[in-house]
N, CA, C and O atoms as a MOPAC input file, in Angstrom:
PM7 MOZYME 1SCF
protein

 N    133.98200 1   164.18800 1    10.22100 1
 C    133.61700 1   163.19500 1    11.20200 1
 C    134.64500 1   163.19200 1    12.32500 1
 O    135.84600 1   163.31300 1    12.08000 1
 N    134.17300 1   163.05600 1    13.54300 1
 C    135.03300 1   163.01000 1    14.71300 1
 C    135.42500 1   161.56400 1    14.97600 1
 O    134.58000 1   160.67000 1    14.93900 1
 N    136.69000 1   161.33900 1    15.23900 1
 C    137.16800 1   159.98700 1    15.52500 1
 C    136.58700 1   159.50200 1    16.85600 1
 O    136.43400 1   160.27800 1    17.79900 1
 N    136.27200 1   158.22300 1    16.91500 1
 C    135.76200 1   157.63100 1    18.15100 1
 C    136.87400 1   157.53800 1    19.17200 1
 O    138.02200 1   157.22700 1    18.85500 1
 N    136.49500 1   157.81800 1    20.41300 1
 C    137.44800 1   157.68200 1    21.51300 1
 C    136.76900 1   156.95900 1    22.65200 1
 O    135.65200 1   157.29800 1    23.04100 1
 N    137.43600 1   155.98000 1    23.17300 1
 C    136.95500 1   155.27900 1    24.35300 1
 C    138.16900 1   154.80100 1    25.11300 1
 O    139.26700 1   154.70900 1    24.56400 1
 N    137.96500 1   154.49900 1    26.37600 1
 C    139.07300 1   154.11000 1    27.24100 1
 C    139.39300 1   152.63100 1    27.08300 1
 O    138.50400 1   151.77900 1    27.08500 1
 N    140.68900 1   152.34700 1    26.94400 1
 C    141.15300 1   150.96200 1    26.83500 1
 C    142.14100 1   150.73000 1    27.96700 1
 O    143.05400 1   151.53900 1    28.13400 1
 N    142.00900 1   149.68800 1    28.73800 1
 C    141.00500 1   148.65800 1    28.58400 1
 C    139.65200 1   149.02900 1    29.19200 1
 O    138.62700 1   148.49100 1    28.77500 1
 N    139.63000 1   149.94600 1    30.17600 1
 C    138.37900 1   150.28200 1    30.84500 1
 C    138.37600 1   151.74400 1    31.24000 1
 O    139.42600 1   152.36300 1    31.41300 1
 N    137.18400 1   152.28000 1    31.37700 1
 C    137.03800 1   153.65600 1    31.83800 1
 C    137.26500 1   153.70500 1    33.35200 1
 O    137.25200 1   152.67700 1    34.02900 1
 N    137.46900 1   154.89900 1    33.86000 1
 C    137.58000 1   155.08800 1    35.30600 1
 C    136.23400 1   154.75800 1    35.94600 1
 O    135.20500 1   154.84400 1    35.27600 1
 N    136.21300 1   154.38500 1    37.21400 1
 C    134.97200 1   153.96700 1    37.87400 1
 C    133.83000 1   154.98200 1    37.80200 1
 O    132.66500 1   154.58700 1    37.85200 1
 N    134.12300 1   156.25300 1    37.68700 1
 C    133.06300 1   157.26900 1    37.68100 1
 C    132.68900 1   157.75900 1    36.28000 1
 O    131.85700 1   158.65500 1    36.14000 1
 N    133.29400 1   157.18200 1    35.25300 1
 C    133.08100 1   157.64300 1    33.87400 1
 C    131.97600 1   156.83600 1    33.19400 1
 O    131.90700 1   155.61400 1    33.32900 1
 N    131.11500 1   157.54400 1    32.46300 1
 C    130.08900 1   156.91000 1    31.64000 1
 C    130.26200 1   157.43300 1    30.22100 1
 O    130.21800 1   158.64200 1    29.99400 1
 N    130.46200 1   156.51700 1    29.25300 1
 C    130.59400 1   156.94400 1    27.86600 1
 C    129.72000 1   156.07600 1    26.97300 1
 O    129.38500 1   154.93900 1    27.30400 1
 N    129.36800 1   156.64600 1    25.84100 1
 C    128.57700 1   155.94100 1    24.83100 1
 C    129.20400 1   156.23500 1    23.47900 1
 O    129.35400 1   157.39600 1    23.09600 1
 N    129.56900 1   155.18400 1    22.75700 1
 C    130.17100 1   155.33300 1    21.43300 1
 C    129.27800 1   154.62900 1    20.42900 1
 O    129.14100 1   153.40600 1    20.46100 1
 N    128.66800 1   155.40100 1    19.53400 1
 C    127.77100 1   154.84900 1    18.52500 1
 C    128.58300 1   154.22700 1    17.41200 1
 O    129.47700 1   154.86200 1    16.85300 1
 N    128.26700 1   152.97200 1    17.08900 1
 C    128.95300 1   152.24700 1    16.02200 1
 C    128.09800 1   152.23500 1    14.76300 1
 O    128.62900 1   152.17800 1    13.65400 1
 N    126.79900 1   152.28500 1    14.92100 1
 C    125.87900 1   152.28400 1    13.79100 1
 C    124.58000 1   151.60700 1    14.17400 1
 O    124.57800 1   150.64200 1    14.93800 1
 N    123.46100 1   152.11700 1    13.63900 1
 C    122.12400 1   151.59200 1    13.88600 1
 C    121.92000 1   151.37400 1    15.38600 1
 O    121.81500 1   152.34900 1    16.13000 1
 N    121.86200 1   150.13000 1    15.84900 1
 C    121.62400 1   149.85000 1    17.26400 1
 C    122.88900 1   149.39800 1    17.99400 1
 O    122.81900 1   149.00400 1    19.15800 1
 N    124.02900 1   149.44900 1    17.33300 1
 C    125.27700 1   149.01800 1    17.95700 1
 C    125.92400 1   150.18700 1    18.68600 1
 O    126.26400 1   151.21000 1    18.09300 1
 N    126.08100 1   150.00000 1    19.99500 1
 C    126.66100 1   151.04300 1    20.84600 1
 C    127.63400 1   150.37400 1    21.81600 1
 O    127.33300 1   149.32400 1    22.38200 1
 N    128.79800 1   150.99000 1    22.00300 1
 C    129.72700 1   150.58200 1    23.05000 1
 C    129.47000 1   151.48400 1    24.24400 1
 O    129.63600 1   152.70000 1    24.15900 1
 N    129.06600 1   150.89100 1    25.35100 1
 C    128.83000 1   151.63100 1    26.58900 1
 C    129.95000 1   151.31100 1    27.56400 1
 O    130.25800 1   150.14400 1    27.80600 1
 N    130.55500 1   152.34500 1    28.11800 1
 C    131.52500 1   152.14200 1    29.18400 1
 C    130.88600 1   152.72900 1    30.43500 1
 O    130.83600 1   153.94400 1    30.62900 1
 N    130.40800 1   151.83300 1    31.26500 1
 C    129.69400 1   152.19300 1    32.48500 1
 C    130.65200 1   151.97200 1    33.64700 1
 O    130.66900 1   150.91000 1    34.27000 1
 N    131.43600 1   152.98200 1    33.91800 1
 C    132.52400 1   152.78300 1    34.85300 1
 C    133.47200 1   151.77200 1    34.24000 1
 O    133.92400 1   151.94300 1    33.10800 1
 N    133.76900 1   150.73600 1    34.97300 1
 C    134.72300 1   149.75300 1    34.47400 1
 C    134.07100 1   148.59600 1    33.72300 1
 O    134.74100 1   147.61800 1    33.39200 1
 N    132.78200 1   148.70000 1    33.45500 1
 C    132.05500 1   147.67200 1    32.72400 1
 C    131.92400 1   148.08000 1    31.26100 1
 O    131.44000 1   149.17200 1    30.96100 1
 N    132.34900 1   147.21400 1    30.35300 1
 C    132.23200 1   147.47000 1    28.91500 1
 C    131.08300 1   146.64200 1    28.35300 1
 O    131.09500 1   145.41300 1    28.41900 1
 N    130.08800 1   147.33700 1    27.79800 1
 C    128.86600 1   146.70700 1    27.29700 1
 C    128.72500 1   147.01800 1    25.81500 1
 O    128.96600 1   148.14700 1    25.38600 1
 N    128.33500 1   146.02100 1    25.03700 1
 C    128.10600 1   146.20000 1    23.60000 1
 C    126.67000 1   145.79600 1    23.29000 1
 O    126.21700 1   144.72900 1    23.70300 1
 N    125.95500 1   146.65500 1    22.56100 1
 C    124.56600 1   146.35800 1    22.21200 1
 C    124.45900 1   145.96800 1    20.74600 1
 O    125.12800 1   146.55100 1    19.89300 1
 N    123.61500 1   144.97900 1    20.45300 1
 C    123.28600 1   144.54300 1    19.09000 1
 C    124.44500 1   144.70700 1    18.10700 1
 O    124.35500 1   145.50000 1    17.17000 1
 N    125.53700 1   143.95700 1    18.31700 1
 C    126.74100 1   144.18100 1    17.50700 1
 C    126.59400 1   143.74300 1    16.05000 1
 O    126.21500 1   142.60900 1    15.75800 1
 N    126.90000 1   144.66000 1    15.15900 1
 C    126.97900 1   144.33700 1    13.72900 1
 C    128.05200 1   145.21500 1    13.09200 1
 O    127.97200 1   146.44300 1    13.10000 1
 N    129.05900 1   144.53900 1    12.54000 1
 C    130.14600 1   145.21700 1    11.82300 1
 C    130.09300 1   144.89400 1    10.32500 1
 O    130.89200 1   145.42900 1     9.55700 1
 N    129.19500 1   144.05500 1     9.91100 1
 C    129.10700 1   143.68500 1     8.49600 1
 C    128.64100 1   144.85200 1     7.64200 1
 O    128.03100 1   145.79500 1     8.14600 1
 N    128.93200 1   144.78800 1     6.34000 1
 C    128.51500 1   145.83400 1     5.39600 1
 C    127.03100 1   145.76800 1     5.09100 1
 O    126.42800 1   146.77500 1     4.72200 1
 N    126.43300 1   144.58400 1     5.24100 1
 C    125.02000 1   144.39400 1     4.91400 1
 C    124.28100 1   143.73100 1     6.07400 1
 O    124.85100 1   142.92800 1     6.81100 1
 N    123.02100 1   144.07500 1     6.22100 1
 C    122.13700 1   143.40000 1     7.18300 1
 C    121.47600 1   142.25800 1     6.42700 1
 O    120.40100 1   142.41600 1     5.84800 1
 N    122.13800 1   141.10600 1     6.44100 1
 C    121.70400 1   140.00600 1     5.58500 1
 C    122.38800 1   138.71100 1     6.01200 1
 O    123.45400 1   138.74900 1     6.62500 1
 N    121.79100 1   137.57700 1     5.69600 1
 C    122.47300 1   136.31900 1     5.97900 1
 C    123.59600 1   136.01700 1     4.97900 1
 O    124.38700 1   135.10000 1     5.20200 1
 N    123.67200 1   136.76900 1     3.89500 1
 C    124.72800 1   136.59000 1     2.89400 1
 C    125.43900 1   137.92400 1     2.67400 1
 O    124.83800 1   138.98300 1     2.85600 1
 N    126.70300 1   137.87900 1     2.28900 1
 C    127.49800 1   139.10100 1     2.16700 1
 C    127.24400 1   139.87900 1     0.87900 1
 O    127.67400 1   141.02700 1     0.76800 1
 N    126.56000 1   139.28800 1    -0.09200 1
 C    126.40100 1   139.91300 1    -1.40300 1
 C    125.00200 1   140.48500 1    -1.64300 1
 O    124.75400 1   141.04700 1    -2.70900 1
 N    124.09200 1   140.36000 1    -0.69600 1
 C    122.72700 1   140.87100 1    -0.88000 1
 C    122.23100 1   141.47700 1     0.42500 1
 O    122.82500 1   141.26300 1     1.48200 1
 N    121.16000 1   142.21800 1     0.34800 1
 C    120.58400 1   142.83800 1     1.53900 1
 C    120.98300 1   144.28600 1     1.64700 1
 O    121.88000 1   144.74500 1     0.93900 1
 N    120.31800 1   145.01600 1     2.53600 1
 C    120.58000 1   146.45200 1     2.66100 1
 C    122.00300 1   146.75100 1     3.13300 1
 O    122.50800 1   146.13000 1     4.06800 1
 N    122.63000 1   147.71000 1     2.47100 1
 C    123.96800 1   148.16600 1     2.86500 1
 C    123.88800 1   149.10200 1     4.05900 1
 O    122.87900 1   149.77700 1     4.26300 1
 N    124.94900 1   149.13800 1     4.84300 1
 C    125.05700 1   150.10800 1     5.93400 1
 C    125.05300 1   151.51000 1     5.33800 1
 O    125.58500 1   151.72100 1     4.24800 1
 N    124.47100 1   152.44700 1     6.02600 1
 C    124.55200 1   153.84600 1     5.61300 1
 C    125.83400 1   154.48800 1     6.11500 1
 O    126.37300 1   155.39600 1     5.48100 1
 N    126.32200 1   154.01100 1     7.26100 1
 C    127.52900 1   154.55600 1     7.88100 1
 C    128.44700 1   153.39300 1     8.24600 1
 O    128.01400 1   152.43900 1     8.89300 1
 N    129.69000 1   153.46500 1     7.84200 1
 C    130.65800 1   152.42700 1     8.21200 1
 C    130.96200 1   152.51400 1     9.69900 1
 O    130.88400 1   153.59300 1    10.28600 1
 N    131.31300 1   151.37300 1    10.32200 1
 C    131.71300 1   151.43100 1    11.73100 1
 C    132.88700 1   152.38700 1    11.89700 1
 O    133.76800 1   152.42300 1    11.03800 1
 N    132.92300 1   153.15300 1    12.96700 1
 C    133.98500 1   154.14800 1    13.14400 1
 C    135.33800 1   153.55500 1    13.51800 1
 O    136.34200 1   154.26700 1    13.55000 1
 N    135.36800 1   152.25900 1    13.79900 1
 C    136.62600 1   151.58900 1    14.12500 1
 C    136.43700 1   150.09200 1    13.87000 1
 O    135.31100 1   149.59600 1    13.90300 1
 N    137.52600 1   149.37800 1    13.61800 1
 C    137.42300 1   147.93000 1    13.39100 1
 C    137.03100 1   147.18600 1    14.67000 1
 O    137.31900 1   147.64100 1    15.77700 1
 N    136.38900 1   146.06700 1    14.50600 1
 C    135.96900 1   145.23400 1    15.62600 1
 C    137.15500 1   144.86800 1    16.52800 1
 O    137.01100 1   144.77000 1    17.74600 1
 N    138.30600 1   144.67200 1    15.92500 1
 C    139.50500 1   144.28200 1    16.68200 1
 C    139.96600 1   145.35900 1    17.65700 1
 O    140.74400 1   145.06300 1    18.56500 1
 N    139.51100 1   146.59400 1    17.49700 1
 C    139.94100 1   147.68100 1    18.37300 1
 C    139.05700 1   147.86700 1    19.60000 1
 O    139.29600 1   148.76800 1    20.40300 1
 N    138.03900 1   147.02500 1    19.75400 1
 C    137.18000 1   147.12100 1    20.93900 1
 C    137.98400 1   146.86600 1    22.20700 1
 O    138.93000 1   146.07900 1    22.19900 1
 N    137.61000 1   147.52800 1    23.29100 1
 C    138.20700 1   147.15800 1    24.57700 1
 C    137.65600 1   145.79500 1    25.00500 1
 O    136.76800 1   145.27300 1    24.33200 1
 N    138.13900 1   145.20900 1    26.07900 1
 C    137.59700 1   143.92600 1    26.52700 1
 C    136.09500 1   144.07300 1    26.82900 1
 O    135.69900 1   144.92600 1    27.62400 1
 N    135.28200 1   143.25200 1    26.20300 1
 C    133.83100 1   143.34300 1    26.36500 1
 C    133.39500 1   142.40400 1    27.48900 1
 O    133.74600 1   141.22500 1    27.50600 1
 N    132.62000 1   142.95700 1    28.42900 1
 C    132.11000 1   142.18200 1    29.56200 1
 C    130.70600 1   141.65300 1    29.30200 1
 O    130.38100 1   140.52500 1    29.67100 1
 N    129.87100 1   142.48200 1    28.66100 1
 C    128.46800 1   142.14600 1    28.45600 1
 C    128.07800 1   142.49000 1    27.02600 1
 O    128.44500 1   143.54600 1    26.51100 1
 N    127.33000 1   141.58700 1    26.38500 1
 C    126.74800 1   141.85600 1    25.07200 1
 C    125.23900 1   141.71300 1    25.22200 1
 O    124.74600 1   140.69900 1    25.71700 1
 N    124.51500 1   142.73300 1    24.79000 1
 C    123.05700 1   142.72000 1    24.85400 1
 C    122.49300 1   142.54700 1    23.45100 1
 O    122.82600 1   143.31500 1    22.54800 1
 N    121.64200 1   141.54400 1    23.26500 1
 C    120.97100 1   141.31300 1    21.98800 1
 C    119.48900 1   141.61500 1    22.20000 1
 O    118.85900 1   141.03000 1    23.08200 1
 N    118.93200 1   142.51600 1    21.40400 1
 C    117.53500 1   142.90300 1    21.59300 1
 C    116.57100 1   141.95800 1    20.88600 1
 O    115.50100 1   141.65400 1    21.41300 1
 N    116.94700 1   141.48900 1    19.68800 1
 C    116.09500 1   140.57600 1    18.93200 1
 C    116.89400 1   140.00500 1    17.76100 1
 O    118.05800 1   140.35900 1    17.57200 1
 N    116.27600 1   139.12700 1    16.98000 1
 C    117.03400 1   138.34800 1    16.00100 1
 C    116.96600 1   138.83900 1    14.56200 1
 O    117.17800 1   138.03900 1    13.65000 1
 N    116.68700 1   140.08600 1    14.31700 1
 C    116.72900 1   140.58100 1    12.93600 1
 C    118.17800 1   140.78900 1    12.51100 1
 O    119.05100 1   141.04000 1    13.34100 1
 N    118.42200 1   140.68100 1    11.20600 1
 C    119.79000 1   140.74900 1    10.69100 1
 C    120.50300 1   142.05900 1    11.00600 1
 O    121.73300 1   142.09000 1    11.05700 1
 N    119.76200 1   143.13200 1    11.21700 1
 C    120.40300 1   144.40200 1    11.54000 1
 C    120.68100 1   144.54300 1    13.03400 1
 O    121.12800 1   145.60000 1    13.48000 1
 N    120.42100 1   143.49000 1    13.81200 1
 C    120.70200 1   143.48700 1    15.24600 1
 C    121.48400 1   142.25300 1    15.68500 1
 O    122.08500 1   142.24600 1    16.76000 1
 N    121.47900 1   141.22700 1    14.87100 1
 C    122.14100 1   139.96800 1    15.20700 1
 C    122.84500 1   139.47100 1    13.94600 1
 O    122.22100 1   138.90700 1    13.04700 1
 N    124.15800 1   139.69200 1    13.90400 1
 C    124.95300 1   139.41800 1    12.71000 1
 C    125.87500 1   138.22000 1    12.95300 1
 O    126.72800 1   138.24400 1    13.84100 1
 N    125.68700 1   137.18700 1    12.15500 1
 C    126.43900 1   135.94100 1    12.31200 1
 C    127.95200 1   136.16700 1    12.33500 1
 O    128.63300 1   135.71500 1    13.25600 1
 N    128.47300 1   136.85700 1    11.33500 1
 C    129.93700 1   137.05400 1    11.24300 1
 C    130.46100 1   137.82200 1    12.46100 1
 O    131.49300 1   137.46100 1    13.02600 1
 N    129.75900 1   138.86500 1    12.85600 1
 C    130.19600 1   139.66300 1    14.00300 1
 C    130.13700 1   138.84800 1    15.28700 1
 O    131.06300 1   138.90400 1    16.09700 1
 N    129.06900 1   138.09700 1    15.48200 1
 C    128.94200 1   137.27600 1    16.69200 1
 C    130.08800 1   136.28000 1    16.78100 1
 O    130.69300 1   136.12600 1    17.84100 1
 N    130.39200 1   135.60100 1    15.68000 1
 C    131.49400 1   134.62200 1    15.69200 1
 C    132.81700 1   135.27800 1    16.07900 1
 O    133.57500 1   134.74500 1    16.88900 1
 N    133.08000 1   136.43300 1    15.49200 1
 C    134.34300 1   137.12300 1    15.77500 1
 C    134.39300 1   137.60400 1    17.22700 1
 O    135.41200 1   137.45000 1    17.89900 1
 N    133.30500 1   138.18000 1    17.70200 1
 C    133.25900 1   138.62600 1    19.10300 1
 C    133.41700 1   137.45400 1    20.06500 1
 O    134.12900 1   137.55600 1    21.06400 1
 N    132.74900 1   136.33900 1    19.76200 1
 C    132.82900 1   135.16500 1    20.62900 1
 C    134.26200 1   134.66000 1    20.73800 1
 O    134.66000 1   134.17600 1    21.79800 1
 N    135.03800 1   134.76100 1    19.67800 1
 C    136.44000 1   134.33700 1    19.70600 1
 C    137.31800 1   135.33000 1    20.45600 1
 O    138.18500 1   134.93700 1    21.23600 1
 N    137.08800 1   136.62100 1    20.21700 1
 C    137.95500 1   137.64900 1    20.79300 1
 C    137.61200 1   138.00600 1    22.23200 1
 O    138.46700 1   138.49200 1    22.97300 1
 N    136.37400 1   137.77100 1    22.63100 1
 C    135.91100 1   138.16800 1    23.97200 1
 C    135.21100 1   136.98500 1    24.63600 1
 O    134.01600 1   137.03300 1    24.92600 1
 N    135.96800 1   135.94600 1    24.86600 1
 C    135.42200 1   134.68000 1    25.37300 1
 C    134.76900 1   134.80900 1    26.74500 1
 O    133.87500 1   134.03000 1    27.07500 1
 N    135.19500 1   135.76700 1    27.53800 1
 C    134.67100 1   135.92700 1    28.90200 1
 C    133.36900 1   136.73700 1    28.94600 1
 O    132.74200 1   136.83300 1    30.00100 1
 N    132.96600 1   137.30900 1    27.83500 1
 C    131.76000 1   138.15100 1    27.83000 1
 C    130.51900 1   137.32700 1    28.15000 1
 O    130.40500 1   136.16800 1    27.74900 1
 N    129.59600 1   137.94100 1    28.87600 1
 C    128.30000 1   137.33900 1    29.15500 1
 C    127.30500 1   137.96100 1    28.18300 1
 O    127.18800 1   139.18300 1    28.09900 1
 N    126.59900 1   137.12200 1    27.45700 1
 C    125.62400 1   137.57500 1    26.47000 1
 C    124.22000 1   137.44000 1    27.04400 1
 O    123.88500 1   136.41700 1    27.64100 1
 N    123.40100 1   138.46900 1    26.86600 1
 C    122.00600 1   138.44300 1    27.28500 1
 C    121.14800 1   138.55700 1    26.03200 1
 O    121.37400 1   139.41800 1    25.18200 1
 N    120.15500 1   137.66600 1    25.93400 1
 C    119.31400 1   137.63400 1    24.73800 1
 C    117.89400 1   137.24400 1    25.13400 1
 O    117.67800 1   136.63400 1    26.18100 1
 N    116.92900 1   137.59900 1    24.29000 1
 C    115.54500 1   137.17000 1    24.54300 1
 C    115.40500 1   135.65400 1    24.38000 1
 O    116.27200 1   134.98400 1    23.81900 1
 N    114.29100 1   135.14400 1    24.88600 1
 C    114.00200 1   133.71000 1    24.77100 1
 C    114.15300 1   133.22500 1    23.33500 1
 O    113.75800 1   133.90400 1    22.38700 1
 N    114.73000 1   132.04200 1    23.19800 1
 C    114.82300 1   131.40400 1    21.89100 1
 C    116.11100 1   131.65800 1    21.13800 1
 O    116.31600 1   131.06900 1    20.07600 1
 N    116.99300 1   132.51500 1    21.64500 1
 C    118.21600 1   132.83000 1    20.89900 1
 C    119.48200 1   132.16000 1    21.44600 1
 O    120.51700 1   132.17500 1    20.77900 1
 N    119.41700 1   131.58700 1    22.62100 1
 C    120.63000 1   131.00700 1    23.21900 1
 C    121.22000 1   129.90000 1    22.36000 1
 O    122.43700 1   129.85000 1    22.17900 1
 N    120.39100 1   129.01400 1    21.83000 1
 C    120.90600 1   127.90400 1    21.02100 1
 C    121.65200 1   128.42200 1    19.79300 1
 O    122.71400 1   127.90300 1    19.44700 1
 N    121.10600 1   129.43000 1    19.14200 1
 C    121.77200 1   130.01900 1    17.96900 1
 C    123.09800 1   130.63500 1    18.36100 1
 O    124.10500 1   130.41100 1    17.68900 1
 N    123.11800 1   131.40400 1    19.42800 1
 C    124.36100 1   132.05300 1    19.85700 1
 C    125.41200 1   131.02600 1    20.25100 1
 O    126.59000 1   131.19900 1    19.93800 1
 N    125.01100 1   129.97500 1    20.92200 1
 C    125.98000 1   128.91800 1    21.27700 1
 C    126.51900 1   128.24200 1    20.02200 1
 O    127.71200 1   127.95500 1    19.93300 1
 N    125.64500 1   127.98900 1    19.05600 1
 C    126.07100 1   127.37300 1    17.79000 1
 C    127.07900 1   128.27200 1    17.07700 1
 O    127.96200 1   127.78200 1    16.37200 1
 N    126.95100 1   129.56800 1    17.25700 1
 C    127.86200 1   130.52200 1    16.62900 1
 C    129.12700 1   130.77000 1    17.44900 1
 O    129.95300 1   131.59600 1    17.06100 1
 N    129.29500 1   130.06900 1    18.57900 1
 C    130.54100 1   130.14200 1    19.32700 1
 C    130.48400 1   130.86400 1    20.66300 1
 O    131.49800 1   130.92200 1    21.35900 1
 N    129.35000 1   131.41100 1    21.04600 1
 C    129.23700 1   132.12200 1    22.32500 1
 C    129.19000 1   131.09600 1    23.45200 1
 O    128.41500 1   130.14100 1    23.39500 1
 N    130.02000 1   131.29200 1    24.47800 1
 C    130.06700 1   130.30200 1    25.55400 1
 C    129.07100 1   130.58000 1    26.67300 1
 O    128.47400 1   129.64000 1    27.19700 1
 N    128.87400 1   131.83200 1    27.05200 1
 C    127.93700 1   132.12000 1    28.14600 1
 C    126.80000 1   133.00900 1    27.66400 1
 O    126.99300 1   134.18700 1    27.36400 1
 N    125.60300 1   132.41500 1    27.59500 1
 C    124.40100 1   133.13200 1    27.16200 1
 C    123.34500 1   132.98500 1    28.24200 1
 O    123.13200 1   131.90100 1    28.78500 1
 N    122.69400 1   134.08800 1    28.54100 1
 C    121.56100 1   134.05600 1    29.47400 1
 C    120.32800 1   134.56200 1    28.74000 1
 O    120.27700 1   135.70500 1    28.28500 1
 N    119.34400 1   133.68800 1    28.63800 1
 C    118.08600 1   134.06000 1    27.98500 1
 C    117.15000 1   134.67900 1    29.01400 1
 O    117.04400 1   134.20800 1    30.14600 1
 N    116.47300 1   135.74400 1    28.59600 1
 C    115.53600 1   136.40800 1    29.49000 1
 C    114.16600 1   136.49900 1    28.83000 1
 O    114.04900 1   136.80400 1    27.64300 1
 N    113.14300 1   136.22900 1    29.61400 1
 C    111.75900 1   136.42200 1    29.18400 1
 C    111.35300 1   137.83400 1    29.59800 1
 O    112.07200 1   138.49300 1    30.34800 1
 N    110.21600 1   138.29400 1    29.11600 1
 C    109.73000 1   139.61400 1    29.49900 1
 C    109.69800 1   139.74200 1    31.01500 1
 O    109.21600 1   138.85500 1    31.72000 1
 N    110.21000 1   140.83800 1    31.49200 1
 C    110.26800 1   141.24200 1    32.90000 1
 C    111.29200 1   140.46000 1    33.71000 1
 O    111.42400 1   140.69000 1    34.91200 1
 N    112.02000 1   139.54400 1    33.08200 1
 C    113.10200 1   138.86700 1    33.79600 1
 C    114.23600 1   139.84400 1    34.04300 1
 O    114.43200 1   140.80700 1    33.30200 1
 N    114.97600 1   139.56500 1    35.10900 1
 C    116.17500 1   140.33100 1    35.43800 1
 C    117.29000 1   139.34700 1    35.75000 1
 O    117.05200 1   138.27200 1    36.29900 1
 N    118.49900 1   139.72600 1    35.39800 1
 C    119.66000 1   138.89100 1    35.70400 1
 C    120.83700 1   139.80700 1    35.99600 1
 O    120.90700 1   140.92600 1    35.48900 1
 N    121.74700 1   139.32900 1    36.80400 1
 C    122.90200 1   140.14000 1    37.18700 1
 C    124.18200 1   139.51200 1    36.67200 1
 O    124.29700 1   138.29300 1    36.54300 1
 N    125.13300 1   140.37100 1    36.38400 1
 C    126.49600 1   139.94800 1    36.11200 1
 C    127.38600 1   141.00100 1    36.76300 1
 O    127.35800 1   142.17100 1    36.38100 1
 N    128.16600 1   140.58300 1    37.73500 1
 C    128.93000 1   141.55300 1    38.51100 1
 C    127.97000 1   142.51700 1    39.18800 1
 O    127.00800 1   142.09700 1    39.83200 1
 N    128.23200 1   143.81500 1    39.04100 1
 C    127.37100 1   144.84500 1    39.63200 1
 C    126.24200 1   145.27100 1    38.70800 1
 O    125.40900 1   146.09100 1    39.09200 1
 N    126.19900 1   144.72900 1    37.49600 1
 C    125.18600 1   145.14200 1    36.51600 1
 C    123.95100 1   144.25400 1    36.60700 1
 O    124.04100 1   143.04500 1    36.82100 1
 N    122.79900 1   144.89200 1    36.43900 1
 C    121.53800 1   144.16500 1    36.36900 1
 C    120.92900 1   144.44000 1    35.00300 1
 O    120.78700 1   145.59100 1    34.59100 1
 N    120.57300 1   143.36700 1    34.30900 1
 C    119.97100 1   143.47600 1    32.97600 1
 C    118.50100 1   143.09500 1    33.10900 1
 O    118.16200 1   142.07400 1    33.70700 1
 N    117.64200 1   143.92500 1    32.54600 1
 C    116.19600 1   143.66100 1    32.55500 1
 C    115.70200 1   143.51400 1    31.12600 1
 O    116.15900 1   144.22000 1    30.22700 1
 N    114.77300 1   142.59900 1    30.92000 1
 C    114.17400 1   142.39100 1    29.61600 1
 C    112.73300 1   142.90400 1    29.66100 1
 O    111.93100 1   142.45200 1    30.47900 1
 N    112.42000 1   143.83200 1    28.79200 1
 C    111.07700 1   144.40800 1    28.76700 1
 C    110.43400 1   144.13300 1    27.40700 1
 O    111.13400 1   144.00100 1    26.40400 1
 N    109.10200 1   144.04700 1    27.37400 1
 C    108.42100 1   143.78200 1    26.10300 1
 C    108.61800 1   144.91900 1    25.11200 1
 O    108.79500 1   146.07600 1    25.49200 1
 N    108.58200 1   144.56600 1    23.85700 1
 C    108.65700 1   145.55800 1    22.78700 1
 C    107.63300 1   145.19100 1    21.72200 1
 O    107.33900 1   144.01300 1    21.52000 1
 N    107.10500 1   146.16800 1    21.06100 1
 C    106.16900 1   145.91300 1    19.96700 1
 C    106.96400 1   145.85000 1    18.67100 1
 O    107.05100 1   146.81800 1    17.91500 1
 N    107.53800 1   144.67500 1    18.44500 1
 C    108.39600 1   144.47900 1    17.27500 1
 C    108.41200 1   142.98700 1    16.99400 1
 O    108.77700 1   142.19800 1    17.86500 1
 N    108.02900 1   142.59600 1    15.81000 1
 C    107.99600 1   141.15900 1    15.51900 1
 C    109.40400 1   140.60500 1    15.47800 1
 O    110.33600 1   141.29600 1    15.07000 1
 N    109.56500 1   139.35400 1    15.90200 1
 C    110.87100 1   138.72900 1    15.91900 1
 C    110.69600 1   137.23600 1    16.14600 1
 O    111.68100 1   136.50000 1    16.19700 1

């Protein structure tokens, strides 16, 4: 296995990198913007730590080693895309991050400690800095 490498604290303005953490969790460095998708560092996709499907691949680095996160994208509320323990830890360590989530998830994320959440409906767009986030429909129950 190749060790993960990413720029800390930020990549150069012209650099684009993608670091796969597992399943749908990816660290994107889009120039100087650090984006994290569907973060989950837990061993299981479950509301409890002792049951539910185990990860097939361990995260390539601890959550504490992430660079400063600017944007977190949540695609939907299944346990393998929205992990309570990971969200709480990220919310504490990356207080300035802007979280984008589909309709209905902002209250949960705020309850879990996230300070800035923007909910998007299908076809909505929102900006943070130079980034524009778009929400598109998906055929997936949630």
